[in-house]
């Protein structure tokens, strides 16, 4: 006899509608495989009169009607944003319902409050869809790889940024055109800053960090850089030197220190993340038992994200969802470690005698040695660029060298500094 789970959806947008489609399409097969029968009892929406994938009698506009409905066993939060999503999740838990959410913003900022409320209510919270959409990375880290001591993971957690950089690389588009193309394809919002500025990836990094290291981090503790400063010349020079530029999120533990970063970086062609293109996401995990393992797939979109939501629903219904829960009591804080890496520097220079020597001296005075140098003046004194690749060095040392360069010679604009992730 199948267990029936009656779902209350909060939100019927991209993910909510995908969930309805997937339940309609695959509910019978899911029941056969898992013994869980799925029923969509009700959906909460905001705007009356929009076309919906559910009949009008199953829609509601008052949150209380959904979270307090005794006919709803499990609430799926796919509204997005902080409020009212957070308060509604808390109300649903208090009302004795399990919750599944795709909302990394709420989890990154208020995860402890949500999971404490769930523990108090004896309910479960599933959040597989909050990181990398359809890729089951949350379950892999919290369950499949539980036997491993994981020291490091590095991922491409934002599909929009990866798509923009891919178009700049493959189609030689300048940044604004690549962003426009992403918007036309529905891969970027009208205001893309949340994605291209790195905040979306930072939220996902916080969720994965807590899961992997039981360490609580905040956005302020993450070194955050977007992809907005990347120009075609950076992509071209990186390519000449054997690299491709990727939007990375990095978490690396060194003893009791943790290095958390979101930034674009040069990645060697042969690196497993170097070939992850377009809107795809990937996470490379390093565990002491498994070595390196890579997870790759669609990190967003209606059906891939709904697939992750549905997997949480089935796990919770089978009462085996504990594997995807945080233990807020186990969460600790770690001090931050400064990262050392090779660096790519682009200095906008004037075509002036002695300038290259002064830059070389400034780098040398900070003990930075370089492996590649290229200077271009393109026939015009006001369009020069100097590109440098360094040996491994600490970020603070690079910053001091840049101060010396500023003091020694005038630059045309701000230098671009990108890490190399080997
Ligand atoms: N889209 C993706 O590919 C993706 C991937 C991974 C994770 N996520 C996460 O999934 C969540 C949902 O994203 P989405 O793209 O599906 O969003 P969306 O398309 O904007 O849909 C949001 C839905 O929530 C409803 N809603 C918004 N505010 C409401 C309120 N105050 N009361 C009641 N209903 C309200 C909207 O109602 P109306 O229809 O009436 O406007 C809409 O149906 C977000 O947390 C997002 O980060 C999305």
Short mmCIF file of C-alpha atoms and ligand atoms in Angstrom, two decimals:
data_model
loop_
_atom_site.label_atom_id
_atom_site.label_comp_id
_atom_site.label_asym_id
_atom_site.label_seq_id
_atom_site.Cartn_x
_atom_site.Cartn_y
_atom_site.Cartn_z
CA UNK A 1 0.00 0.00 0.00
CA UNK A 2 1.52 3.32 -1.04
CA UNK A 3 1.97 6.19 1.42
CA UNK A 4 0.27 9.27 0.00
CA UNK A 5 2.01 12.60 0.45
CA UNK A 6 -0.25 15.59 -0.03
CA UNK A 7 1.80 18.53 -1.23
CA UNK A 8 1.16 22.21 -0.65
CA UNK A 9 3.16 24.33 -3.10
CA UNK A 10 4.10 27.85 -2.08
CA UNK A 11 4.78 29.38 -5.51
CA UNK A 12 3.86 28.23 -8.99
CA UNK A 13 6.52 30.00 -11.05
CA UNK A 14 9.42 28.40 -12.92
CA UNK A 15 10.18 25.71 -10.32
CA UNK A 16 6.61 25.26 -8.98
CA UNK A 17 5.21 24.74 -12.49
CA UNK A 18 8.07 22.34 -13.28
CA UNK A 19 7.14 20.36 -10.19
CA UNK A 20 3.50 20.08 -11.33
CA UNK A 21 4.68 18.92 -14.76
CA UNK A 22 7.04 16.34 -13.30
CA UNK A 23 4.43 14.99 -10.88
CA UNK A 24 1.93 14.70 -13.77
CA UNK A 25 4.52 12.98 -15.92
CA UNK A 26 6.31 10.66 -13.48
CA UNK A 27 4.12 10.16 -10.38
CA UNK A 28 3.13 6.61 -11.38
CA UNK A 29 6.74 5.59 -11.99
CA UNK A 30 7.85 7.24 -8.73
CA UNK A 31 5.14 5.33 -6.84
CA UNK A 32 6.28 2.08 -8.43
CA UNK A 33 9.92 2.70 -7.53
CA UNK A 34 9.47 4.17 -4.07
CA UNK A 35 6.03 3.26 -2.79
CA UNK A 36 5.32 6.98 -2.38
CA UNK A 37 2.14 8.34 -3.95
CA UNK A 38 2.24 12.08 -4.68
CA UNK A 39 -0.76 14.36 -4.72
CA UNK A 40 -0.75 18.12 -5.21
CA UNK A 41 -3.34 19.36 -2.75
CA UNK A 42 -3.02 23.11 -3.13
CA UNK A 43 -0.79 25.92 -4.44
CA UNK A 44 -0.29 29.40 -3.02
CA UNK A 45 0.23 32.17 -5.58
CA UNK A 46 0.20 35.95 -5.53
CA UNK A 47 -1.27 37.27 -8.76
CA UNK A 48 -4.82 36.38 -9.74
CA UNK A 49 -5.65 35.72 -13.41
CA UNK A 50 -2.34 34.22 -14.58
CA UNK A 51 -2.49 30.97 -16.57
CA UNK A 52 -1.70 28.12 -14.13
CA UNK A 53 -0.96 24.41 -14.49
CA UNK A 54 -3.54 23.62 -11.77
CA UNK A 55 -7.33 24.12 -11.71
CA UNK A 56 -8.60 27.30 -9.91
CA UNK A 57 -10.09 25.33 -7.01
CA UNK A 58 -6.60 24.16 -6.05
CA UNK A 59 -5.15 27.69 -5.97
CA UNK A 60 -5.12 29.93 -2.92
CA UNK A 61 -3.95 33.45 -2.20
CA UNK A 62 -3.92 33.40 1.60
CA UNK A 63 -0.78 31.76 3.08
CA UNK A 64 -2.72 30.63 6.20
CA UNK A 65 -5.03 28.60 4.01
CA UNK A 66 -2.04 26.54 2.84
CA UNK A 67 0.26 26.28 5.88
CA UNK A 68 -2.58 25.44 8.27
CA UNK A 69 -4.49 23.09 5.98
CA UNK A 70 -4.71 19.64 7.67
CA UNK A 71 -4.95 18.11 4.20
CA UNK A 72 -1.36 19.23 3.44
CA UNK A 73 1.45 16.95 4.70
CA UNK A 74 4.48 18.64 3.16
CA UNK A 75 5.02 22.24 2.06
CA UNK A 76 7.26 23.05 -0.91
CA UNK A 77 8.63 26.60 -0.70
CA UNK A 78 9.43 27.89 -4.19
CA UNK A 79 8.51 31.54 -3.74
CA UNK A 80 12.11 32.77 -3.48
CA UNK A 81 13.54 35.81 -1.66
CA UNK A 82 13.75 36.19 2.12
CA UNK A 83 10.24 37.25 3.11
CA UNK A 84 7.55 36.01 3.19
CA UNK A 85 9.34 32.73 2.29
CA UNK A 86 11.17 32.42 5.62
CA UNK A 87 8.17 33.19 7.86
CA UNK A 88 5.96 30.84 5.86
CA UNK A 89 8.47 27.99 6.19
CA UNK A 90 8.58 28.55 9.97
CA UNK A 91 4.79 28.60 10.15
CA UNK A 92 4.56 25.38 8.14
CA UNK A 93 7.04 23.65 10.47
CA UNK A 94 5.14 24.88 13.54
CA UNK A 95 1.97 23.50 11.99
CA UNK A 96 3.66 20.07 11.86
CA UNK A 97 4.52 19.92 8.16
CA UNK A 98 7.79 18.87 6.58
CA UNK A 99 9.30 21.50 4.27
CA UNK A 100 11.23 21.25 1.02
CA UNK A 101 12.84 24.44 -0.29
CA UNK A 102 14.94 25.58 -3.25
CA UNK A 103 15.77 28.85 -1.50
CA UNK A 104 19.53 29.25 -0.97
CA UNK A 105 19.14 32.91 0.05
CA UNK A 106 17.01 32.00 3.09
CA UNK A 107 19.19 29.02 4.02
CA UNK A 108 22.42 31.02 3.73
CA UNK A 109 21.10 33.78 5.99
CA UNK A 110 18.61 32.01 8.26
CA UNK A 111 19.48 28.31 7.97
CA UNK A 112 20.11 27.90 11.71
CA UNK A 113 16.70 29.36 12.60
CA UNK A 114 14.89 27.13 10.07
CA UNK A 115 16.66 23.94 11.16
CA UNK A 116 16.26 24.71 14.85
CA UNK A 117 12.52 25.17 14.27
CA UNK A 118 12.42 21.88 12.34
CA UNK A 119 14.20 20.02 15.15
CA UNK A 120 11.80 21.53 17.71
CA UNK A 121 8.81 20.46 15.63
CA UNK A 122 10.28 17.05 14.83
CA UNK A 123 9.96 17.76 11.11
CA UNK A 124 12.41 17.59 8.21
CA UNK A 125 13.69 20.21 5.79
CA UNK A 126 14.92 19.16 2.35
CA UNK A 127 17.10 21.59 0.39
CA UNK A 128 18.69 19.59 -2.43
CA UNK A 129 17.41 22.09 -5.03
CA UNK A 130 19.03 25.06 -3.30
CA UNK A 131 22.50 24.24 -4.66
CA UNK A 132 23.20 23.38 -8.30
CA UNK A 133 19.56 22.67 -9.27
CA UNK A 134 19.33 19.15 -10.64
CA UNK A 135 22.75 17.92 -9.44
CA UNK A 136 22.32 15.80 -6.27
CA UNK A 137 25.33 17.40 -4.58
CA UNK A 138 23.64 17.96 -1.20
CA UNK A 139 22.76 14.29 -0.89
CA UNK A 140 26.20 13.24 -2.19
CA UNK A 141 28.03 15.25 0.47
CA UNK A 142 25.65 14.52 3.34
CA UNK A 143 25.16 10.86 2.60
CA UNK A 144 27.00 9.23 -0.33
CA UNK A 145 30.39 10.70 0.69
CA UNK A 146 29.78 10.70 4.46
CA UNK A 147 32.71 8.32 5.03
CA UNK A 148 35.15 10.86 3.61
CA UNK A 149 37.05 13.64 5.28
CA UNK A 150 36.59 16.38 2.70
CA UNK A 151 39.28 19.06 2.70
CA UNK A 152 38.28 20.99 -0.34
CA UNK A 153 35.65 21.52 -2.99
CA UNK A 154 35.66 23.85 -5.93
CA UNK A 155 32.66 24.45 -8.10
CA UNK A 156 30.99 26.38 -10.85
CA UNK A 157 27.84 27.18 -8.88
CA UNK A 158 26.32 29.91 -11.05
CA UNK A 159 25.13 28.92 -14.51
CA UNK A 160 24.49 32.50 -15.67
CA UNK A 161 28.09 33.57 -15.07
CA UNK A 162 29.41 30.41 -16.71
CA UNK A 163 27.19 31.03 -19.76
CA UNK A 164 28.36 34.66 -20.08
CA UNK A 165 32.06 33.72 -19.86
CA UNK A 166 31.51 30.83 -22.29
CA UNK A 167 29.98 33.16 -24.89
CA UNK A 168 32.86 35.62 -24.41
CA UNK A 169 35.32 32.76 -24.95
CA UNK A 170 33.66 30.78 -27.75
CA UNK A 171 31.87 33.57 -29.66
CA UNK A 172 34.29 36.38 -28.83
CA UNK A 173 31.45 38.54 -27.52
CA UNK A 174 32.13 41.53 -25.29
CA UNK A 175 30.70 41.26 -21.77
CA UNK A 176 27.53 43.40 -22.29
CA UNK A 177 26.53 41.40 -25.39
CA UNK A 178 27.11 38.07 -23.67
CA UNK A 179 24.88 39.23 -20.78
CA UNK A 180 22.20 40.36 -23.27
CA UNK A 181 22.27 36.93 -24.92
CA UNK A 182 21.90 35.22 -21.53
CA UNK A 183 18.86 37.44 -20.83
CA UNK A 184 17.32 36.59 -24.23
CA UNK A 185 17.71 32.88 -23.47
CA UNK A 186 16.09 33.25 -20.05
CA UNK A 187 19.38 32.47 -18.29
CA UNK A 188 19.77 35.90 -16.70
CA UNK A 189 17.35 38.23 -14.92
CA UNK A 190 16.62 41.75 -16.22
CA UNK A 191 18.94 42.83 -13.38
CA UNK A 192 21.71 40.19 -13.58
CA UNK A 193 23.83 41.59 -10.74
CA UNK A 194 22.86 38.90 -8.22
CA UNK A 195 24.31 36.23 -10.55
CA UNK A 196 27.24 37.98 -12.25
CA UNK A 197 28.23 39.77 -9.03
CA UNK A 198 28.75 36.44 -7.24
CA UNK A 199 26.12 36.70 -4.46
CA UNK A 200 24.06 33.76 -5.74
CA UNK A 201 27.17 31.55 -5.78
CA UNK A 202 28.13 32.84 -2.31
CA UNK A 203 24.76 31.71 -0.91
CA UNK A 204 25.27 28.25 -2.39
CA UNK A 205 28.85 28.15 -1.07
CA UNK A 206 27.55 28.90 2.44
CA UNK A 207 25.06 26.01 2.24
CA UNK A 208 27.70 23.55 0.97
CA UNK A 209 30.28 24.78 3.50
CA UNK A 210 27.95 24.18 6.41
CA UNK A 211 27.10 20.76 5.06
CA UNK A 212 30.71 19.76 4.39
CA UNK A 213 32.60 21.31 7.30
CA UNK A 214 29.80 22.07 9.83
CA UNK A 215 31.06 25.63 9.69
CA UNK A 216 28.81 28.62 9.72
CA UNK A 217 29.84 31.35 7.32
CA UNK A 218 28.28 34.64 6.32
CA UNK A 219 28.47 36.50 3.03
CA UNK A 220 30.82 39.06 4.65
CA UNK A 221 33.33 36.30 5.38
CA UNK A 222 33.54 35.21 1.75
CA UNK A 223 35.96 36.90 -0.58
CA UNK A 224 33.55 37.91 -3.30
CA UNK A 225 34.32 39.10 -6.82
CA UNK A 226 31.98 39.11 -9.80
CA UNK A 227 32.81 38.61 -13.45
CA UNK A 228 31.94 42.16 -14.53
CA UNK A 229 35.55 43.34 -14.86
CA UNK A 230 36.54 40.58 -17.33
CA UNK A 231 37.32 41.94 -20.80
CA UNK A 232 37.83 40.08 -24.09
CA UNK A 233 41.58 40.72 -23.80
CA UNK A 234 41.68 38.71 -20.54
CA UNK A 235 39.92 35.78 -22.21
CA UNK A 236 42.25 35.98 -25.21
CA UNK A 237 45.48 36.18 -23.19
CA UNK A 238 44.34 33.44 -20.82
CA UNK A 239 43.70 31.26 -23.88
CA UNK A 240 47.17 31.99 -25.28
CA UNK A 241 48.74 30.98 -21.95
CA UNK A 242 46.69 27.72 -21.81
CA UNK A 243 43.83 28.79 -19.53
CA UNK A 244 40.10 29.38 -19.65
CA UNK A 245 38.37 31.81 -17.26
CA UNK A 246 35.67 30.21 -15.08
CA UNK A 247 33.43 31.59 -12.31
CA UNK A 248 34.54 29.55 -9.31
CA UNK A 249 33.44 29.04 -5.74
CA UNK A 250 36.17 27.57 -3.54
CA UNK A 251 36.12 26.13 -0.02
CA UNK A 252 39.43 24.87 1.31
CA UNK A 253 40.27 23.75 4.83
CA UNK A 254 43.76 23.91 6.29
CA UNK A 255 43.69 22.52 9.81
CA UNK A 256 41.32 24.80 11.69
CA UNK A 257 41.46 27.49 9.00
CA UNK A 258 39.07 27.86 6.12
CA UNK A 259 39.42 29.71 2.85
CA UNK A 260 36.09 30.64 1.21
CA UNK A 261 36.04 32.47 -2.10
CA UNK A 262 33.81 33.29 -5.05
CA UNK A 263 35.62 34.81 -8.01
CA UNK A 264 36.48 34.28 -11.65
CA UNK A 265 39.76 32.43 -12.05
CA UNK A 266 42.07 31.15 -14.77
CA UNK A 267 41.78 27.36 -14.97
CA UNK A 268 44.18 25.24 -17.08
CA UNK A 269 42.56 23.66 -20.17
CA UNK A 270 43.16 20.19 -18.72
CA UNK A 271 41.52 20.96 -15.35
CA UNK A 272 38.24 19.01 -14.89
CA UNK A 273 36.31 22.32 -14.56
CA UNK A 274 37.96 23.82 -17.66
CA UNK A 275 35.59 21.98 -19.98
CA UNK A 276 32.38 22.82 -18.05
CA UNK A 277 30.71 25.27 -20.42
CA UNK A 278 27.50 27.17 -21.13
CA UNK A 279 25.00 27.19 -18.25
CA UNK A 280 26.28 23.94 -16.73
CA UNK A 281 27.27 23.69 -13.07
CA UNK A 282 29.89 21.37 -11.59
CA UNK A 283 31.43 20.60 -8.23
CA UNK A 284 34.81 18.92 -7.78
CA UNK A 285 35.06 17.33 -4.34
CA UNK A 286 38.28 16.04 -2.78
CA UNK A 287 37.76 13.34 -0.15
CA UNK A 288 40.38 11.28 1.69
CA UNK A 289 38.80 8.00 0.58
CA UNK A 290 37.44 8.76 -2.91
CA UNK A 291 40.15 11.15 -4.08
CA UNK A 292 38.69 13.58 -6.61
CA UNK A 293 35.09 13.26 -7.75
CA UNK A 294 33.22 15.59 -10.07
CA UNK A 295 29.46 16.26 -10.23
CA UNK A 296 28.25 17.89 -13.42
CA UNK A 297 24.86 18.88 -14.75
CA UNK A 298 22.14 21.49 -15.11
CA UNK A 299 22.23 23.83 -12.15
CA UNK A 300 18.94 25.58 -12.84
CA UNK A 301 15.81 25.49 -14.97
CA UNK A 302 12.26 24.40 -14.37
CA UNK A 303 12.54 20.60 -14.66
CA UNK A 304 16.12 20.06 -13.39
CA UNK A 305 15.30 22.04 -10.23
CA UNK A 306 11.92 20.32 -9.84
CA UNK A 307 13.75 16.98 -10.11
CA UNK A 308 15.80 17.89 -7.01
CA UNK A 309 12.70 19.10 -5.13
CA UNK A 310 10.89 15.86 -5.91
CA UNK A 311 13.82 13.75 -4.77
CA UNK A 312 13.69 15.48 -1.36
CA UNK A 313 9.93 14.89 -1.14
CA UNK A 314 10.34 11.18 -1.79
CA UNK A 315 13.26 10.88 0.65
CA UNK A 316 11.29 12.60 3.39
CA UNK A 317 8.21 10.47 2.67
CA UNK A 318 10.33 7.33 2.95
CA UNK A 319 11.51 8.77 6.24
CA UNK A 320 15.09 8.67 5.11
CA UNK A 321 15.48 12.38 4.67
CA UNK A 322 17.70 12.80 7.71
CA UNK A 323 20.68 12.56 5.43
CA UNK A 324 19.88 15.95 3.95
CA UNK A 325 19.44 17.77 7.23
CA UNK A 326 21.85 20.19 8.80
CA UNK A 327 22.68 19.74 12.41
CA UNK A 328 22.65 23.36 13.57
CA UNK A 329 24.07 22.42 16.97
CA UNK A 330 27.18 20.99 15.31
CA UNK A 331 27.91 24.17 13.38
CA UNK A 332 31.08 25.94 14.42
CA UNK A 333 33.08 28.84 13.06
CA UNK A 334 36.61 28.63 11.72
CA UNK A 335 39.19 31.36 11.25
CA UNK A 336 40.05 32.31 7.70
CA UNK A 337 43.25 31.40 5.92
CA UNK A 338 44.82 33.58 3.26
CA UNK A 339 44.97 31.88 -0.11
CA UNK A 340 48.18 31.52 -2.08
CA UNK A 341 47.99 30.99 -5.81
CA UNK A 342 49.49 31.97 -9.11
CA UNK A 343 48.05 35.26 -10.34
CA UNK A 344 47.14 36.83 -13.66
CA UNK A 345 47.54 40.61 -13.61
CA UNK A 346 46.42 43.02 -16.32
CA UNK A 347 47.74 46.53 -15.95
CA UNK A 348 46.32 49.26 -18.19
CA UNK A 349 49.53 51.15 -19.06
CA UNK A 350 50.62 54.18 -21.06
CA UNK A 351 53.29 53.66 -23.70
CA UNK A 352 56.11 55.39 -21.78
CA UNK A 353 59.87 54.66 -21.68
CA UNK A 354 61.04 52.80 -18.57
CA UNK A 355 57.54 51.79 -17.47
CA UNK A 356 58.00 48.04 -17.90
CA UNK A 357 61.22 48.22 -15.86
CA UNK A 358 59.44 50.06 -13.03
CA UNK A 359 56.68 47.44 -12.93
CA UNK A 360 59.26 44.64 -12.88
CA UNK A 361 61.12 46.34 -10.00
CA UNK A 362 57.91 46.82 -7.97
CA UNK A 363 57.07 43.11 -8.34
CA UNK A 364 60.66 42.08 -7.55
CA UNK A 365 60.74 44.27 -4.44
CA UNK A 366 57.82 42.24 -3.05
CA UNK A 367 59.56 38.97 -3.97
CA UNK A 368 57.12 38.16 -6.78
CA UNK A 369 58.64 36.32 -9.72
CA UNK A 370 56.80 35.98 -12.99
CA UNK A 371 56.41 33.19 -15.54
CA UNK A 372 54.79 35.06 -18.44
CA UNK A 373 54.76 38.71 -19.50
CA UNK A 374 53.08 40.29 -22.48
CA UNK A 375 52.78 43.99 -23.25
CA UNK A 376 50.60 45.53 -25.94
CA UNK A 377 50.42 49.14 -26.96
CA UNK A 378 48.42 48.53 -30.14
CA UNK A 379 49.98 51.53 -31.86
CA UNK A 380 48.32 54.01 -29.50
CA UNK A 381 49.92 55.40 -26.39
CA UNK A 382 46.61 55.47 -24.49
CA UNK A 383 45.59 51.85 -25.13
CA UNK A 384 48.45 49.87 -23.63
CA UNK A 385 48.00 46.73 -21.55
CA UNK A 386 50.54 44.66 -19.71
CA UNK A 387 49.64 41.08 -18.80
CA UNK A 388 51.66 39.15 -16.23
CA UNK A 389 51.44 35.65 -14.77
CA UNK A 390 53.17 35.17 -11.42
CA UNK A 391 54.51 32.23 -9.47
CA UNK A 392 52.41 31.28 -6.41
CA UNK A 393 52.10 34.23 -4.06
CA UNK A 394 49.80 35.46 -1.28
CA UNK A 395 47.06 37.94 -2.11
CA UNK A 396 48.35 40.49 0.42
CA UNK A 397 51.75 40.41 -1.32
CA UNK A 398 50.11 41.01 -4.72
CA UNK A 399 48.18 43.94 -3.25
CA UNK A 400 51.35 45.46 -1.83
CA UNK A 401 53.08 45.09 -5.22
CA UNK A 402 50.15 46.85 -6.91
CA UNK A 403 50.50 49.74 -4.42
CA UNK A 404 54.20 49.99 -5.32
CA UNK A 405 53.30 49.99 -9.02
CA UNK A 406 50.77 52.80 -8.47
CA UNK A 407 53.39 54.80 -6.59
CA UNK A 408 56.07 54.25 -9.24
CA UNK A 409 54.08 54.91 -12.41
CA UNK A 410 50.69 56.21 -13.49
CA UNK A 411 48.29 53.58 -14.84
CA UNK A 412 45.40 54.30 -17.23
CA UNK A 413 42.88 52.52 -15.00
CA UNK A 414 42.39 49.92 -12.30
CA UNK A 415 44.45 46.72 -12.63
CA UNK A 416 42.61 43.42 -13.08
CA UNK A 417 43.80 40.67 -10.74
CA UNK A 418 42.63 37.09 -11.26
CA UNK A 419 43.73 33.97 -9.44
CA UNK A 420 44.89 30.85 -11.22
CA UNK A 421 43.36 27.65 -9.83
CA UNK A 422 45.64 24.76 -10.75
N1 LIG B 1 14.40 29.09 -11.56
C1 LIG B 1 15.40 28.25 -11.36
O1 LIG B 1 15.96 27.70 -12.30
C2 LIG B 1 15.83 27.93 -9.95
C3 LIG B 1 16.91 27.03 -9.76
C4 LIG B 1 17.29 26.69 -8.46
C5 LIG B 1 16.66 27.28 -7.39
N2 LIG B 1 15.65 28.18 -7.62
C6 LIG B 1 15.00 28.79 -6.46
O2 LIG B 1 13.63 28.42 -6.46
C7 LIG B 1 12.84 29.47 -5.91
C8 LIG B 1 11.74 29.85 -6.88
O3 LIG B 1 12.31 30.31 -8.08
P1 LIG B 1 11.42 30.51 -9.40
O4 LIG B 1 12.42 30.77 -10.49
O5 LIG B 1 10.46 29.40 -9.56
O6 LIG B 1 10.65 31.85 -9.04
P2 LIG B 1 9.46 32.52 -9.87
O7 LIG B 1 9.37 31.97 -11.23
O8 LIG B 1 9.61 34.00 -9.70
O9 LIG B 1 8.14 32.06 -9.08
C9 LIG B 1 7.82 32.53 -7.79
C10 LIG B 1 6.41 32.08 -7.47
O10 LIG B 1 6.13 32.48 -6.13
C11 LIG B 1 4.90 33.21 -6.09
N3 LIG B 1 5.01 34.28 -5.09
C12 LIG B 1 5.93 35.26 -5.03
N4 LIG B 1 5.71 36.05 -3.96
C13 LIG B 1 4.61 35.54 -3.34
C14 LIG B 1 3.86 35.89 -2.19
N5 LIG B 1 4.20 36.96 -1.44
N6 LIG B 1 2.78 35.14 -1.85
C15 LIG B 1 2.43 34.09 -2.60
N7 LIG B 1 3.09 33.69 -3.71
C16 LIG B 1 4.18 34.40 -4.07
C17 LIG B 1 4.75 33.81 -7.47
O11 LIG B 1 3.36 34.04 -7.66
P3 LIG B 1 2.76 34.63 -9.03
O12 LIG B 1 2.89 33.50 -10.01
O13 LIG B 1 1.37 34.92 -8.67
O14 LIG B 1 3.61 35.81 -9.38
C18 LIG B 1 5.32 32.67 -8.35
O15 LIG B 1 4.32 31.73 -8.62
C19 LIG B 1 13.85 30.59 -5.57
O16 LIG B 1 14.23 30.48 -4.23
C20 LIG B 1 15.02 30.29 -6.46
O17 LIG B 1 16.25 30.78 -5.95
C21 LIG B 1 15.23 28.50 -8.86
#
